[in-house]
JSON list of C-alpha atoms in Angstrom, two decimals:
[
{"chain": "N", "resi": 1, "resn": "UNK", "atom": "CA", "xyz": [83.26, 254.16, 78.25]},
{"chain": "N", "resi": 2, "resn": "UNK", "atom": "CA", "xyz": [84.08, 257.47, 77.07]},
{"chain": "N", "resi": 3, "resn": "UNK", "atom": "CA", "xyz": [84.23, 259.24, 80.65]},
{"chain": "N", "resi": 4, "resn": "UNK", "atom": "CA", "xyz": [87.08, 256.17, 82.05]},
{"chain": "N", "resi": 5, "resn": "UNK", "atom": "CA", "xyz": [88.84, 257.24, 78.62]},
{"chain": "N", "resi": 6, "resn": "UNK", "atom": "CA", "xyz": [89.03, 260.76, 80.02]},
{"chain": "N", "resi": 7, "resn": "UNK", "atom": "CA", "xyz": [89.33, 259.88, 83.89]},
{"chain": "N", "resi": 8, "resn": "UNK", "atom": "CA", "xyz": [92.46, 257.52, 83.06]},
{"chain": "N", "resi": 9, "resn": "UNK", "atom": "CA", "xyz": [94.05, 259.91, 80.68]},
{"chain": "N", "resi": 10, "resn": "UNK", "atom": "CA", "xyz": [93.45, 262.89, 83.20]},
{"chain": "N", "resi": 11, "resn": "UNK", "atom": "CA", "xyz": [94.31, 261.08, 86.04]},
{"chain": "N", "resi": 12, "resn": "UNK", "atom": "CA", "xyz": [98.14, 260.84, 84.04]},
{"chain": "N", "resi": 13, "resn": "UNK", "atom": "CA", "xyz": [98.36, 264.63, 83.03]},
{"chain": "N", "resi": 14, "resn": "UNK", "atom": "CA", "xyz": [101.34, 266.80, 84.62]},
{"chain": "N", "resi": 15, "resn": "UNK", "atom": "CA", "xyz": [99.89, 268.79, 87.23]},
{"chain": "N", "resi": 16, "resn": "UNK", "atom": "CA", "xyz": [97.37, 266.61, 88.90]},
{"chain": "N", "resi": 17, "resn": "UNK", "atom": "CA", "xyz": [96.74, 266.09, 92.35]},
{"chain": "N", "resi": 18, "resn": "UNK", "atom": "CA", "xyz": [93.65, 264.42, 92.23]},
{"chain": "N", "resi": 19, "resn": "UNK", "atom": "CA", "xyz": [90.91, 263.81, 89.43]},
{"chain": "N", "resi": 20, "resn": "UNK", "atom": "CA", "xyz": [88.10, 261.14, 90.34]},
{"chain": "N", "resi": 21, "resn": "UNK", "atom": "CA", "xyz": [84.13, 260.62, 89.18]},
{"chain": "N", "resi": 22, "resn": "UNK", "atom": "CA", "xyz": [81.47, 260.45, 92.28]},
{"chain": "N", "resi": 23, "resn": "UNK", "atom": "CA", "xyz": [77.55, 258.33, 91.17]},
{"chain": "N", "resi": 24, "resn": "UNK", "atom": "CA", "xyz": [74.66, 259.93, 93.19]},
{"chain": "N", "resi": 25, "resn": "UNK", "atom": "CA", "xyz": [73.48, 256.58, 95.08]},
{"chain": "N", "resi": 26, "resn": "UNK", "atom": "CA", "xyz": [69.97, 258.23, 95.00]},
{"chain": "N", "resi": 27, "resn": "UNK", "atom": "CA", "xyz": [69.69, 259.36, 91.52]},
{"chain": "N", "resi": 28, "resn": "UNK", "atom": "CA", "xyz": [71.99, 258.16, 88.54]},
{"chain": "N", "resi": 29, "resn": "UNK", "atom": "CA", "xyz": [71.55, 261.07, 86.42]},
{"chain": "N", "resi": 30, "resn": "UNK", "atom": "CA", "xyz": [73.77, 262.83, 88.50]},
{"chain": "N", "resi": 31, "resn": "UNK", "atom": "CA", "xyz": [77.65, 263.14, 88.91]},
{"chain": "N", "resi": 32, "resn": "UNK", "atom": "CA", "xyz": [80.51, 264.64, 90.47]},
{"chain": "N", "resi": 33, "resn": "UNK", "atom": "CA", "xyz": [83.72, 265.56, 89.20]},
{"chain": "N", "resi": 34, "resn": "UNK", "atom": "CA", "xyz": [86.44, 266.57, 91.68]},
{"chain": "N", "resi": 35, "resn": "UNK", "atom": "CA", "xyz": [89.44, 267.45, 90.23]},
{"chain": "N", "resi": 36, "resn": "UNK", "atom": "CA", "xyz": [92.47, 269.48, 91.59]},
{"chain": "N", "resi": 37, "resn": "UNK", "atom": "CA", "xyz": [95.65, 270.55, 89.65]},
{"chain": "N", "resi": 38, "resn": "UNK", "atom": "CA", "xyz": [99.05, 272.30, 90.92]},
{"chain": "N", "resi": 39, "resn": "UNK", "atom": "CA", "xyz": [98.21, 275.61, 89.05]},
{"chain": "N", "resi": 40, "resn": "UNK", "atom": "CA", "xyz": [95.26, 277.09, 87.37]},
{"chain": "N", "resi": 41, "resn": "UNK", "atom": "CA", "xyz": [97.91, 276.78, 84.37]},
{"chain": "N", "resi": 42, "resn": "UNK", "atom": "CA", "xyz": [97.58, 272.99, 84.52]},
{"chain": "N", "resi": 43, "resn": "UNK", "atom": "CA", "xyz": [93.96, 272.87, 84.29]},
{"chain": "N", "resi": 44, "resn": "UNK", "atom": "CA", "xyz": [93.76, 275.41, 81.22]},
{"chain": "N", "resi": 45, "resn": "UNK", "atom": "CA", "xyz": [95.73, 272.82, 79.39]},
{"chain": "N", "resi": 46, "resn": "UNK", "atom": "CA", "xyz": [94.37, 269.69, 80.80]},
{"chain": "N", "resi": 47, "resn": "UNK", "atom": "CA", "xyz": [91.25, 271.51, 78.90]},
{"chain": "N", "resi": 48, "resn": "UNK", "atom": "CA", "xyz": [93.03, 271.59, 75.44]},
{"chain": "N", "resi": 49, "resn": "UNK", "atom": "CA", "xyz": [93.95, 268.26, 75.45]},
{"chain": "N", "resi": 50, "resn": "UNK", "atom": "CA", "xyz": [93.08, 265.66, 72.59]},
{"chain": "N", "resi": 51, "resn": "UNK", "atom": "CA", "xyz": [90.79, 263.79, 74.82]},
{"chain": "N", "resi": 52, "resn": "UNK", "atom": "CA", "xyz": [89.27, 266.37, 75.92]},
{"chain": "N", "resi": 53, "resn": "UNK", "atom": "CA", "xyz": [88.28, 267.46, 72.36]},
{"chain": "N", "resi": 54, "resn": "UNK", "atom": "CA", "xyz": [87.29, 264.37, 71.74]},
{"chain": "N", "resi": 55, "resn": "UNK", "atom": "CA", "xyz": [84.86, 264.70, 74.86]},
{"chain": "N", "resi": 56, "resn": "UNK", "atom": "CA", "xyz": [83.34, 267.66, 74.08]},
{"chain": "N", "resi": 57, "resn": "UNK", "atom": "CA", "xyz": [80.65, 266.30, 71.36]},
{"chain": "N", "resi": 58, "resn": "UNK", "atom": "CA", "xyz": [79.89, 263.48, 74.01]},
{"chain": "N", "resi": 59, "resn": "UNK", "atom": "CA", "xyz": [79.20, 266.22, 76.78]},
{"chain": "N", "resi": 60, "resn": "UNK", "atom": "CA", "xyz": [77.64, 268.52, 74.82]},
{"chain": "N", "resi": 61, "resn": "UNK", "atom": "CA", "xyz": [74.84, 266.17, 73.44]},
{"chain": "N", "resi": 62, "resn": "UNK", "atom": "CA", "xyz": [74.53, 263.97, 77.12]},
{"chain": "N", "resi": 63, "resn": "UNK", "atom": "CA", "xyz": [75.03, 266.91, 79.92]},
{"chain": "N", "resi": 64, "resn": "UNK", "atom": "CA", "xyz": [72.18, 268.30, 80.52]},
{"chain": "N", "resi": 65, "resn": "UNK", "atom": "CA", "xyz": [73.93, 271.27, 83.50]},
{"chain": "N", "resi": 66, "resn": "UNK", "atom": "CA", "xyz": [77.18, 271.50, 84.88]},
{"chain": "N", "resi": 67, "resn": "UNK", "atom": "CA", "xyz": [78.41, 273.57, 87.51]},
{"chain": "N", "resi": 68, "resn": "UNK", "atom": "CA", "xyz": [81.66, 274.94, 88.11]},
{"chain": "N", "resi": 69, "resn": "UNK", "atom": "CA", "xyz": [82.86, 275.72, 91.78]},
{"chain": "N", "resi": 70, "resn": "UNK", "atom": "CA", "xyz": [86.73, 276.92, 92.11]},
{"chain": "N", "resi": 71, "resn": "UNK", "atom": "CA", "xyz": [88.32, 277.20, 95.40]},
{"chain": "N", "resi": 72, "resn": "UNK", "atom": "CA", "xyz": [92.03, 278.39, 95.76]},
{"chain": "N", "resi": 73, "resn": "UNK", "atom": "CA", "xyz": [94.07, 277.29, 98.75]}
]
């Protein structure tokens, strides 16, 4: 429930272009976050956001790895 919290409040923050959740068909332990933002500005403080504090207990205890890939275009 928590992770549509974040994915509908993201999905509304100034400075995104696109922010969406991806389920592994093969194995459900596994997902993908895709999101893109205007400027590297916008996603610093799409970080500090109050639901994203609020997410960081919840990730912290259930993520097991995450991986961070940044592309500029």
């Amino acid at each position: 429930l928590e992770f549509r919290r974040v994915l509908f409040r993201s999905q509304k923050e100034d400075g995104i272009v696109r922010y969406h959740y991806y389920l592994d068909e093969s194995n459900p332990d596994i997902i993908l976050l895709v999101e893109e933002w205007l400027t590297a500005e916008h996603q610093k403080k799409h970080l500090e956001t109050p639901h994203m504090a609020r997410f960081q207990p919840i990730k912290a205890e259930y993520i097991l790895e995450t991986i961070v890939e940044k592309a500029e275009i």
